[in-house]
Structures are given as C-alpha cells and as structure tokens.
mmCIF file of C-alpha atoms in Angstrom:
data_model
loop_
_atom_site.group_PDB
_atom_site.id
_atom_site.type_symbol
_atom_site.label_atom_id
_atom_site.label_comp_id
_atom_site.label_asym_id
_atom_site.label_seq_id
_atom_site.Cartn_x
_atom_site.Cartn_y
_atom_site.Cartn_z
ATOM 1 C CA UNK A 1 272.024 43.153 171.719
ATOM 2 C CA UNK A 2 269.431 45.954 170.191
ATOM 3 C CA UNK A 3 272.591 48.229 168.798
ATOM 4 C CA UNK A 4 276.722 48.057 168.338
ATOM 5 C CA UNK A 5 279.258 50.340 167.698
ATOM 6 C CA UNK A 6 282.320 48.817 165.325
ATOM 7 C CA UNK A 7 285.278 50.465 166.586
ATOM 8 C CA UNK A 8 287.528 50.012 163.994
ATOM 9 C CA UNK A 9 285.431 48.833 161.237
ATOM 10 C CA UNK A 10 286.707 49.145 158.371
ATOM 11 C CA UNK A 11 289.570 47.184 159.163
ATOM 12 C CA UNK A 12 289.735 42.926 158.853
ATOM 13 C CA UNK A 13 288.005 41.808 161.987
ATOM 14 C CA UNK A 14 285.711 45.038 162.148
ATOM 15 C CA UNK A 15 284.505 44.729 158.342
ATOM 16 C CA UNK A 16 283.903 40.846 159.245
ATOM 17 C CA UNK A 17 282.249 42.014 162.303
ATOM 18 C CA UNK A 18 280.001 44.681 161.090
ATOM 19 C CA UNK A 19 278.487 42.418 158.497
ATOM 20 C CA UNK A 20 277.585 39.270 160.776
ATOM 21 C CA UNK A 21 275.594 42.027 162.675
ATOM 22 C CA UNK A 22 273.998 43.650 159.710
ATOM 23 C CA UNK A 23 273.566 40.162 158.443
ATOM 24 C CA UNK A 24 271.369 39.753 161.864
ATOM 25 C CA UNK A 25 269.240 42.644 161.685
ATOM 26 C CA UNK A 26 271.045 44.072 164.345
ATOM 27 C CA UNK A 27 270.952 48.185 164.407
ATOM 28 C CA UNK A 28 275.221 48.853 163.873
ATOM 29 C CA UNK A 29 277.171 51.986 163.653
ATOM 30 C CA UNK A 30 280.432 51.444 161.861
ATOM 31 C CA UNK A 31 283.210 53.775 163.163
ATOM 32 C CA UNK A 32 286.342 54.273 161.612
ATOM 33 C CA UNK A 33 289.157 57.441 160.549
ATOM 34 C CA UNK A 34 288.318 57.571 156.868
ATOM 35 C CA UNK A 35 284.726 58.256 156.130
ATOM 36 C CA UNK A 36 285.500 57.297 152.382
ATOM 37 C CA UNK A 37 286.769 53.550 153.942
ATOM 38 C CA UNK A 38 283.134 54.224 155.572
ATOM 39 C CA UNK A 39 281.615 54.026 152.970
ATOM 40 C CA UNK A 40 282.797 51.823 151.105
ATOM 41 C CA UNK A 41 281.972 48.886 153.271
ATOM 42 C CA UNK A 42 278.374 50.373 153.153
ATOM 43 C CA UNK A 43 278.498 49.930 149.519
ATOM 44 C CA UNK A 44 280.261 46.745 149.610
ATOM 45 C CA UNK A 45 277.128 45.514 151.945
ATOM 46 C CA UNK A 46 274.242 46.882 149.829
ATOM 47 C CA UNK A 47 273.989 49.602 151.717
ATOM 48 C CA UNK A 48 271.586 48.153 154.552
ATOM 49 C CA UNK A 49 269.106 50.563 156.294
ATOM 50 C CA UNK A 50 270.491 49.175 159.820
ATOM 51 C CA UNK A 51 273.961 50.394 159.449
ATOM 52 C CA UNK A 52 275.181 53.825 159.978
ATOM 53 C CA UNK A 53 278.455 55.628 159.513
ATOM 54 C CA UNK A 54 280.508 57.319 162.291
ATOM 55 C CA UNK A 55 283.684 59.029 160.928
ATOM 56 C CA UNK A 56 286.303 59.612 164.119
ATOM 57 C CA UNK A 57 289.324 59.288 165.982
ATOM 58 C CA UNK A 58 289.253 56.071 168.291
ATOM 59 C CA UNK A 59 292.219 58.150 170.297
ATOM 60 C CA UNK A 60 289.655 60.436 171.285
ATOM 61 C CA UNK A 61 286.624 59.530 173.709
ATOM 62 C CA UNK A 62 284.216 62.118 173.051
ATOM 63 C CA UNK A 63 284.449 60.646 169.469
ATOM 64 C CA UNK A 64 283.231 57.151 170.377
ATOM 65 C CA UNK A 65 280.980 58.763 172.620
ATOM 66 C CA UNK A 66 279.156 60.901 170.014
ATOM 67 C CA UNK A 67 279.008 57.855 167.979
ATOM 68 C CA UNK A 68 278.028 55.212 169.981
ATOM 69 C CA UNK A 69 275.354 56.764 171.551
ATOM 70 C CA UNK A 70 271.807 54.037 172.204
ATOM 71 C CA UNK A 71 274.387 51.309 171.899
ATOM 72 C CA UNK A 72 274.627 48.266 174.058
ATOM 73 C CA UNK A 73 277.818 46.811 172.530
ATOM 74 C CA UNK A 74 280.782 47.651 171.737
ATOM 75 C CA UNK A 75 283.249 46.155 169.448
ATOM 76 C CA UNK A 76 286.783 47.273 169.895
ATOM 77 C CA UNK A 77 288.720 46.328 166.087
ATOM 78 C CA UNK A 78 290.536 49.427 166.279
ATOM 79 C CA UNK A 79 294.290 48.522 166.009
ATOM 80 C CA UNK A 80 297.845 50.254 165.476
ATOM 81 C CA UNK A 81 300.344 49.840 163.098
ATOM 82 C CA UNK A 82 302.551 46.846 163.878
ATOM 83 C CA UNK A 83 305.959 49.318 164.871
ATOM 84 C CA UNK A 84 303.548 51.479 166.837
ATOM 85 C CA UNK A 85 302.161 48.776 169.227
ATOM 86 C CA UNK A 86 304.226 49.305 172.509
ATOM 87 C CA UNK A 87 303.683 53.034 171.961
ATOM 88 C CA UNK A 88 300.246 53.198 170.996
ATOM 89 C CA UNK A 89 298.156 50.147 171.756
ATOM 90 C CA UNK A 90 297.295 50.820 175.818
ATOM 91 C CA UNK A 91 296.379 54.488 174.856
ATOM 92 C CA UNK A 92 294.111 53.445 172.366
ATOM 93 C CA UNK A 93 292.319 50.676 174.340
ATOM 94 C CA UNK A 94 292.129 53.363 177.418
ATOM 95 C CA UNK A 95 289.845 55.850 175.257
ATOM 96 C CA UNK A 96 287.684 53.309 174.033
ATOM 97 C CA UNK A 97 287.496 51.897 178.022
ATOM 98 C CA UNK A 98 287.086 55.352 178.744
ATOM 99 C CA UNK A 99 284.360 55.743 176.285
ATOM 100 C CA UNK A 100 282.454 52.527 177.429
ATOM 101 C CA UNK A 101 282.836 54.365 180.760
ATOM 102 C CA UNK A 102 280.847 57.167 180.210
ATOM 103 C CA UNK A 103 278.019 54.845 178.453
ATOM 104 C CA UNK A 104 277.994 51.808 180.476
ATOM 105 C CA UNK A 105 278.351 49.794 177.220
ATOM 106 C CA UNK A 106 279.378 46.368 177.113
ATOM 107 C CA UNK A 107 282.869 45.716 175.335
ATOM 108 C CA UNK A 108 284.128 43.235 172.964
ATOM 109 C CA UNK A 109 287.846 43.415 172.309
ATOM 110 C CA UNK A 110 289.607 41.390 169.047
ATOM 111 C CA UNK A 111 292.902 40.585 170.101
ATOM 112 C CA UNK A 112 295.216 37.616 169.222
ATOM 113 C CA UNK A 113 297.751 34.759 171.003
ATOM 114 C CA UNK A 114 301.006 36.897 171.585
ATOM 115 C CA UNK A 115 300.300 37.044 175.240
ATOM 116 C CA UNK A 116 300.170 33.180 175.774
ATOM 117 C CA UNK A 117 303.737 33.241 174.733
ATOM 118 C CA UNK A 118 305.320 29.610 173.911
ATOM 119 C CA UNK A 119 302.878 26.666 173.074
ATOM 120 C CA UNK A 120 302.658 25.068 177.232
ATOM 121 C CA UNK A 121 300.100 22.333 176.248
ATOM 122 C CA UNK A 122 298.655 20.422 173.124
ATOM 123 C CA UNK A 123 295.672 22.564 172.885
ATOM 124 C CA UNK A 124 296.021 25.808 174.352
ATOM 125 C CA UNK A 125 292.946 26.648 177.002
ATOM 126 C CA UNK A 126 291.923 30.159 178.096
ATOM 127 C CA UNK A 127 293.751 29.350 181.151
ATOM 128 C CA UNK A 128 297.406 28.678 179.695
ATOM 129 C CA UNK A 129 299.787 30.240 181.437
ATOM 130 C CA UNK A 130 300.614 34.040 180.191
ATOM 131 C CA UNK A 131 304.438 33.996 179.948
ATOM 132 C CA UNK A 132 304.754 36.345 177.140
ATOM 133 C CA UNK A 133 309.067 36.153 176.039
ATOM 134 C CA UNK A 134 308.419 38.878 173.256
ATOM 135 C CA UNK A 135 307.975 42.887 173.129
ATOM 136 C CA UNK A 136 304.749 42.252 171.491
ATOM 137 C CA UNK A 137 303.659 39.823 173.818
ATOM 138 C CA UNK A 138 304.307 41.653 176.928
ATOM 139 C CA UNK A 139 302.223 44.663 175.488
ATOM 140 C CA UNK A 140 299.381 42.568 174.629
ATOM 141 C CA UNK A 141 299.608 40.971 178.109
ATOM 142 C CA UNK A 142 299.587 44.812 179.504
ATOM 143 C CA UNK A 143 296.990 45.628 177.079
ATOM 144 C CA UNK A 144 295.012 42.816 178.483
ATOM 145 C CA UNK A 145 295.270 43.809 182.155
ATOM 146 C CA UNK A 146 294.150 47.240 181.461
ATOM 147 C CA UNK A 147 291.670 46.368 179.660
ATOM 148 C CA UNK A 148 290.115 44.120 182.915
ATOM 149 C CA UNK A 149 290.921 46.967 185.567
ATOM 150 C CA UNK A 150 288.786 48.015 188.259
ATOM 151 C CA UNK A 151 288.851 51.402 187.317
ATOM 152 C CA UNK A 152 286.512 50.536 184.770
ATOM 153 C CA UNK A 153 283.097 50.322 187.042
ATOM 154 C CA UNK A 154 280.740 51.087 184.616
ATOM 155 C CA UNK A 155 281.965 48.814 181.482
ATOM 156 C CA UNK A 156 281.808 45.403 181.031
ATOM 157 C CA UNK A 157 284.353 43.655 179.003
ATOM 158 C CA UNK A 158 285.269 40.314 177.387
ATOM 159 C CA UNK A 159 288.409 39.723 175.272
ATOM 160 C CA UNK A 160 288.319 36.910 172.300
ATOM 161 C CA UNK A 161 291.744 35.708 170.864
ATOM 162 C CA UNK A 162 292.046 34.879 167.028
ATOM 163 C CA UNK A 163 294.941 32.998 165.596
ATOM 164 C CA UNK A 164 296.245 34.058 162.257
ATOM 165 C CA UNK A 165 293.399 35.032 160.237
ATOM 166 C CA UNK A 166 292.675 35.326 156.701
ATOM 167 C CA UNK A 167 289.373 36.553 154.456
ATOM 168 C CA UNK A 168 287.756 38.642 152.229
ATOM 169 C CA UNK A 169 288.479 41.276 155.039
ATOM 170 C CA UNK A 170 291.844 40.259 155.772
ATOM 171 C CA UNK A 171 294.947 43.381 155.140
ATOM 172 C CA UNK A 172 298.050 44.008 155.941
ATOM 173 C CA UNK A 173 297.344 43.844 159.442
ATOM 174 C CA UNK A 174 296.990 39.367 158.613
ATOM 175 C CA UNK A 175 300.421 37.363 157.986
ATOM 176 C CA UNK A 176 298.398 35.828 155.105
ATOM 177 C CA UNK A 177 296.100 38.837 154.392
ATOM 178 C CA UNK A 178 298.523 39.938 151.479
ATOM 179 C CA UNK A 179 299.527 36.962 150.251
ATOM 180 C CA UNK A 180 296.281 35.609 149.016
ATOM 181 C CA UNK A 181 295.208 39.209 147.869
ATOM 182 C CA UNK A 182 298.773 39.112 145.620
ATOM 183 C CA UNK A 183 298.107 35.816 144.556
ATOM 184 C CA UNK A 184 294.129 36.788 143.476
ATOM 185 C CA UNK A 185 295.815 39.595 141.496
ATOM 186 C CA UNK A 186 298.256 37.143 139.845
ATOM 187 C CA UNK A 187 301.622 39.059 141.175
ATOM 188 C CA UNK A 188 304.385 37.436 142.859
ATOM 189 C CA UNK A 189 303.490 37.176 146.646
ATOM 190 C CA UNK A 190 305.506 36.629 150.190
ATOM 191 C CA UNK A 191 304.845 34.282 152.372
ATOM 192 C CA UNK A 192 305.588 35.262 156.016
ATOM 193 C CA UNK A 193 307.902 32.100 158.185
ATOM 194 C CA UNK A 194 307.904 28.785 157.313
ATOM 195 C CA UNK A 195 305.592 27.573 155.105
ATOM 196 C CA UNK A 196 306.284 23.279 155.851
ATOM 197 C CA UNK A 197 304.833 23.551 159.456
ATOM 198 C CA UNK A 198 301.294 23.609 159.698
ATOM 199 C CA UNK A 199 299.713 26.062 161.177
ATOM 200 C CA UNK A 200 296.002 27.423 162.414
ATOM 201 C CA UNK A 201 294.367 29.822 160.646
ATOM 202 C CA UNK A 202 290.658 31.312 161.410
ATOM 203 C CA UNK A 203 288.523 31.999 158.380
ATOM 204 C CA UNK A 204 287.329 35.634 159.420
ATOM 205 C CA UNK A 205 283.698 35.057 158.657
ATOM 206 C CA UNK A 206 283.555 32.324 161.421
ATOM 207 C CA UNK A 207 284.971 34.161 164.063
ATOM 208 C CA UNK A 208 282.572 36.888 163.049
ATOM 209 C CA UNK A 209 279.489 34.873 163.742
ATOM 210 C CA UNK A 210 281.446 33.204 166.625
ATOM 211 C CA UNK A 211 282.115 36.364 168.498
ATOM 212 C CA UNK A 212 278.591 38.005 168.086
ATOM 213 C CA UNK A 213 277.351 34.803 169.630
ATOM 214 C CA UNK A 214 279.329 35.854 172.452
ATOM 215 C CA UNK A 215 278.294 39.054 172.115
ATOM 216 C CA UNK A 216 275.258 38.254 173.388
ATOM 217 C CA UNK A 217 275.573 35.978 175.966
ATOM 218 C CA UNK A 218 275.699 37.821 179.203
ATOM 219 C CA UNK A 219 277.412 35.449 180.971
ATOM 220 C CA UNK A 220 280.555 35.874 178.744
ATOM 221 C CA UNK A 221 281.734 38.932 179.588
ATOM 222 C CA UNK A 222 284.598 39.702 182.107
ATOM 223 C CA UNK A 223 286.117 36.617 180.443
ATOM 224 C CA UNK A 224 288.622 35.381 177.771
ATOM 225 C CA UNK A 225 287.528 33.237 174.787
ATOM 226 C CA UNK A 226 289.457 31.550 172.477
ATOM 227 C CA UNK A 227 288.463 31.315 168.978
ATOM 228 C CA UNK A 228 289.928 28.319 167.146
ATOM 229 C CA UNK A 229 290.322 27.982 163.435
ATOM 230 C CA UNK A 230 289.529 25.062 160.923
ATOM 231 C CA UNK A 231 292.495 22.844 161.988
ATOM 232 C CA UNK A 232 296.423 23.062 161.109
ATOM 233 C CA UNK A 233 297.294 23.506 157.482
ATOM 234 C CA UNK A 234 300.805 24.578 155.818
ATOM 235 C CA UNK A 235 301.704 27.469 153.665
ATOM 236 C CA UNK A 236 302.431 24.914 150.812
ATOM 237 C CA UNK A 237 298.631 23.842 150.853
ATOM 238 C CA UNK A 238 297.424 27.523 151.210
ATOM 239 C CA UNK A 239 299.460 28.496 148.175
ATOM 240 C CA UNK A 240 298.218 25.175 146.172
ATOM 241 C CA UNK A 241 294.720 26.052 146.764
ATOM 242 C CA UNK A 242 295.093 29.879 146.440
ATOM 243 C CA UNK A 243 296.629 29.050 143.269
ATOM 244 C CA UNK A 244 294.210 26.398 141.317
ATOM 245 C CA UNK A 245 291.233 29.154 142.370
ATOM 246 C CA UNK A 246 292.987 32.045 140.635
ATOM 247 C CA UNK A 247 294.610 30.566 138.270
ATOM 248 C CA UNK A 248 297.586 31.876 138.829
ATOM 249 C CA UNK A 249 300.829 30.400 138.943
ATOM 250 C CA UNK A 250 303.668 33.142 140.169
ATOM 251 C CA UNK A 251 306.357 32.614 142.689
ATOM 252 C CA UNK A 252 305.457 32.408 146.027
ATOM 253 C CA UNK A 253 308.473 33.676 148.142
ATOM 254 C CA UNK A 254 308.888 32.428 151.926
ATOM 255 C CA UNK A 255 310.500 35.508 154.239
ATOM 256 C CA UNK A 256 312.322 33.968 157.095
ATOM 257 C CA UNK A 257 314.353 36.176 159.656
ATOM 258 C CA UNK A 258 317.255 37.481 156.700
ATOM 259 C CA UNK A 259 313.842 38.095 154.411
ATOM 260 C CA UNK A 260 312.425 39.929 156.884
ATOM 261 C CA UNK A 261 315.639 41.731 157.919
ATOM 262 C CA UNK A 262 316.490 43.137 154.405
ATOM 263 C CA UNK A 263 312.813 44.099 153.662
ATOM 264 C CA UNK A 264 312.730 45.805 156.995
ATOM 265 C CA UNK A 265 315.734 48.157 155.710
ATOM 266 C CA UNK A 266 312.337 49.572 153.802
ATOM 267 C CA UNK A 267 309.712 48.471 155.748
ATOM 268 C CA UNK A 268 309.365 48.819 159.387
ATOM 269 C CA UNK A 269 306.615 46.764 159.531
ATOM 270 C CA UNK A 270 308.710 43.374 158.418
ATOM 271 C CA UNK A 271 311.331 44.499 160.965
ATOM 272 C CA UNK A 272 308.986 43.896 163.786
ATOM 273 C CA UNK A 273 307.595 40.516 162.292
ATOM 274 C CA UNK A 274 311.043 38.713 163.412
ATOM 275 C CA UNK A 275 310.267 38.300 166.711
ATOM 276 C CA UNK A 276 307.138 36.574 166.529
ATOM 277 C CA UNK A 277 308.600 34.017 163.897
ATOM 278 C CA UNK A 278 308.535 31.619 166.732
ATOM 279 C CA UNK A 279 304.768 31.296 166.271
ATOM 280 C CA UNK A 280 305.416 30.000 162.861
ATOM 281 C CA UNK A 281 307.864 27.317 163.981
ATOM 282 C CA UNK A 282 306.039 26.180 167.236
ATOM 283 C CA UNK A 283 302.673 27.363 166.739
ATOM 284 C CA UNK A 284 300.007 27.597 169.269
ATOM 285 C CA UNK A 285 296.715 25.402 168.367
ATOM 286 C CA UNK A 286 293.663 26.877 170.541
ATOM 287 C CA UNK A 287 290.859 25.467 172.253
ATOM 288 C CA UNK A 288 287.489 25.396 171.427
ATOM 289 C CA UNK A 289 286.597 23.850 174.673
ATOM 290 C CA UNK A 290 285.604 26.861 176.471
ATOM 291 C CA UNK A 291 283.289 28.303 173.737
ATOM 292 C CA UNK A 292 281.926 24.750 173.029
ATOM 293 C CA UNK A 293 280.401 24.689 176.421
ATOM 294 C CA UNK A 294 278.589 27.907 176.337
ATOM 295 C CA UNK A 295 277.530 28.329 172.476
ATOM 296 C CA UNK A 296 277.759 25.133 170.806
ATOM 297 C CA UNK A 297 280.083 23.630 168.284
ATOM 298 C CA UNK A 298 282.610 25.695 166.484
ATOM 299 C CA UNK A 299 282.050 26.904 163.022
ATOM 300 C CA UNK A 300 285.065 25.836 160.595
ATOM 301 C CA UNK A 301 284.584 26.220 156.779
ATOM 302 C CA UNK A 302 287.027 23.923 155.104
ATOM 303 C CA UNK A 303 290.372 25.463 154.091
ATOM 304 C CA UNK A 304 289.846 24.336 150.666
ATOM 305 C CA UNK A 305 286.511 26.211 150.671
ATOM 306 C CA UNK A 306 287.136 29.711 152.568
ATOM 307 C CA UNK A 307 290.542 29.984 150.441
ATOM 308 C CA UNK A 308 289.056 29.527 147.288
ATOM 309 C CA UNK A 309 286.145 31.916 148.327
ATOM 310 C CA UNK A 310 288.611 34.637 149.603
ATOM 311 C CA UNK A 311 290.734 34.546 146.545
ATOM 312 C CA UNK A 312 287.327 34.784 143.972
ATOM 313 C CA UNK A 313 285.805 37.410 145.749
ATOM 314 C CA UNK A 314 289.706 39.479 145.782
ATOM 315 C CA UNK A 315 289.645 38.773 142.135
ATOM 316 C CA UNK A 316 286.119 40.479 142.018
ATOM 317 C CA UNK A 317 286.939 43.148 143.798
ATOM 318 C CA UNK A 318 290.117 43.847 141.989
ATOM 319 C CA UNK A 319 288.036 43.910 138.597
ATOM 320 C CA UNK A 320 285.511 46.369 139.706
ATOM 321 C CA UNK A 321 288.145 48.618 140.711
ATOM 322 C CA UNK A 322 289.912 48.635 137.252
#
C-alpha cells in the first residue's frame, strides 16, 4: 500500500483511519464534504507532509475519481445519517464501487454487525449465519451483497465489521460516541439501552491499526473480517471510569424504547435506534479467530485505559475550542 484515499474521513472510523496511515508514512488523501472538517483533522495531526485534502461529494464518482487518483486503496468511511440508511446507503456504496471501477483500486469498507442479526453462537465467526430480523439489518445485508457483485470486475473489495465503537474520533454516528464526549464536558449525558448487560465495544484506534493491517494483505480481500473489541463491559463501568477521568459527576440517563420514543418526537435519529435495542439486550461478541490466523493477535487497550484516554483528550479538545 504506496497511497489511500479516506472516503469519509473526517468522520469516526475515517479520522481513526487516516491517522494509523499517516502514522505509517503511508502517502493518504483524506476526502470528505466539508473542506473546513478537512482541515481540521490536518491540524489536529500536525499537519503531516503525506496527507492531502480532497473536498467532494462521495454521491458523485467523478469526485472520488479526481481525488483518488495514484491510489492503491481505498477506504470507504463514508456513511448516512441513521433515518437515511434504507434510502441512501446502496447509492452511496455504488459510486464509490463505481469509482474503484474506473481505477482498479482496492476497497476497504467499515461496516458493523446489523447484518448477522440475532447472536447464533458464543462467539460470532465471519461465517454466522446472515438472518438479519431488522430494517437496518436487511439494508446492511443488501449493502453487503452489492458491495461483492460481479459487476464490479475491476475492484477488489473486503468488508471489516466493528461492534460498537468509541474514541477520540467517535460522534454521533457511535451509541457511546456522545456520551463520553457529554460526560468530558461535565453535562448530563444519555446512555443508549441497557446499561447492566455487558457489552463489546472496539476502541477506534485498534481497529484502525487492525484494518490497515488488512489493508495490506492481499490475500484479504474479497473477504469479511471481524474486528473484535477489548472484551464485554457494562454501561455502569463505562460511566464509572468516564467519570473518575473527568471528574465529573452528572447524571447519566439510560434511554430504553419509551426514552427513545419521546426523544424521537424531536429527533429522528433516536426514533430509528429502537429497533436495534436488541443488540443491547443480547449482544453479539465477535471473533477474532479469523484475523488471528492471518495477522496475529488482536490489539485490545484496556477499557480502563482507552476510556480514560478518550475522555482527557475530549476535555482537551473542548478547552482549545473555548
């Protein structure tokens, strides 16, 4: 991998993404809507000499295509708002496909679990059964198989699936993304489902470095990877150690399906959170197994660790903005 294109990088996984490959030296183009967004994750890096800034429309393949031009990889991070996904989510994965097209790139698409559906075994494999019950689901199992057709020729693709994630990075785009940036700021924060059952989380930094190992592995493409987190914790131990690093001590409130519904009235975001609550009730632990086998051991920073870490350098960032 000589060059990449961040589709979508100013967003969680892309930011993460685009600084594990500046971090290696690698020559990256970050490419995202706002070119003020642009550049401020330029600044926020130090302004390296190996990234550049490509200000476009993902929706639009001659975009990409202008921008991505000596690349070898590309990352797809783009995403659409939560409401918008069965409307807007195959479109947008066809003109960066269509883009890859026209450059023979190789493509790495961020997606998540929805299309596994319910929890089928202990630790869920790349090969659990896809039995989506949800809206969301089903359109991420769509997405998925149009993202793998033939009419592809000239782009290779791989797809890597995060659980809940949460980071520096992490927006409203992450279950837990605004709660720890609410707590950093020392407001009263939400907590999205139940916050007894433990749950996985992925500390984006890790899957960054995990998924540009990938990245360069020829042999992983025209697969699916899973990308496990640090183990199973609960939203009561998130919000303990969110709490003793900031120093805060405000309500945390949980939203179940009522929360949700009443918020929803104003948000249509929270609306469409309801149906995925299963995943906080039964929740789906992945494999490493798969990744193990062709990269090496999984990277996990301790949740007491990447929390605290997340919630110092939101506190930072807050007080530079000020």
């Amino acid at each position: 991998m000589e060059k990449a294109i961040v589709v979508g990088a100013t967003g969680g996984t892309g930011a993460a993404i685009t600084e594990e490959l500046v971090k290696r030296g690698i020559r990256t183009v970050a490419f995202g809507r706002s070119l003020q967004k642009l550049e401020r994750l330029r600044d926020g890096l130090g302004n390296p000499e190996n990234l550049t800034l490509a200000a476009g429309d993902a929706f639009r393949p001659h975009d990409i295509v202008r921008a991505a031009e000596g690349a070898d990889v590309l990352f797809h991070c783009a995403n659409v708002p939560y409401h918008e996904m069965e409307s807007k989510l195959i479109p947008l994965g066809e003109s960066v496909m269509e883009a890859a097209g026209q450059l023979s790139l190789k493509v790495v698409a961020i997606d998540g679990i929805y299309p596994y559906g319910r929890r089928q075994m202990e630790r869920v494999t790349e090969d659990h059964p896809k039995q989506p019950h949800t809206r969301k689901g089903k359109t991420r199992l769509a997405y998925e198989q149009m993202l793998f057709d033939s009419r592809w020729k000239r782009a290779r693709v791989m797809i890597v699936r995060l659980p809940d994630y949460y980071g520096p990075t992490a927006n409203e785009a992450s279950y837990l993304g605004s709660t720890l940036e609410a707590i950093a700021a020392g407001r009263m924060a939400f907590f999205i489902g139940n916050m007894r059952v433990p749950r996985e989380y992925v500390y984006l930094p890790d899957a960054a470095f995990m998924i540009a190992e990938l990245a360069a592995k020829e042999e992983a493409y025209g697969e699916n990877w899973n990308i496990p987190g640090a183990g199973l914790i609960s939203g009561k131990e998130i919000v303990r150690i969110a709490r003793q690093a900031s120093g805060s001590s405000k309500p945390v409130i949980p939203l179940g399906r009522g929360g949700l519904a009443l918020l929803g009235m104003f948000v249509p975001v929270m609306k469409e959170v309801i149906e995925m609550l299963y995943l906080t009730e039964e929740p789906l632990v992945l494999s490493g197994e798969k990744y193990e086998s062709l990269i090496g051991p999984i990277r996990a920073t301790a949740f007491e660790e990447g929390i605290g870490r997340t919630v110092r350098l939101l506190q930072g960032r807050n007080g530079s903005l000020q």
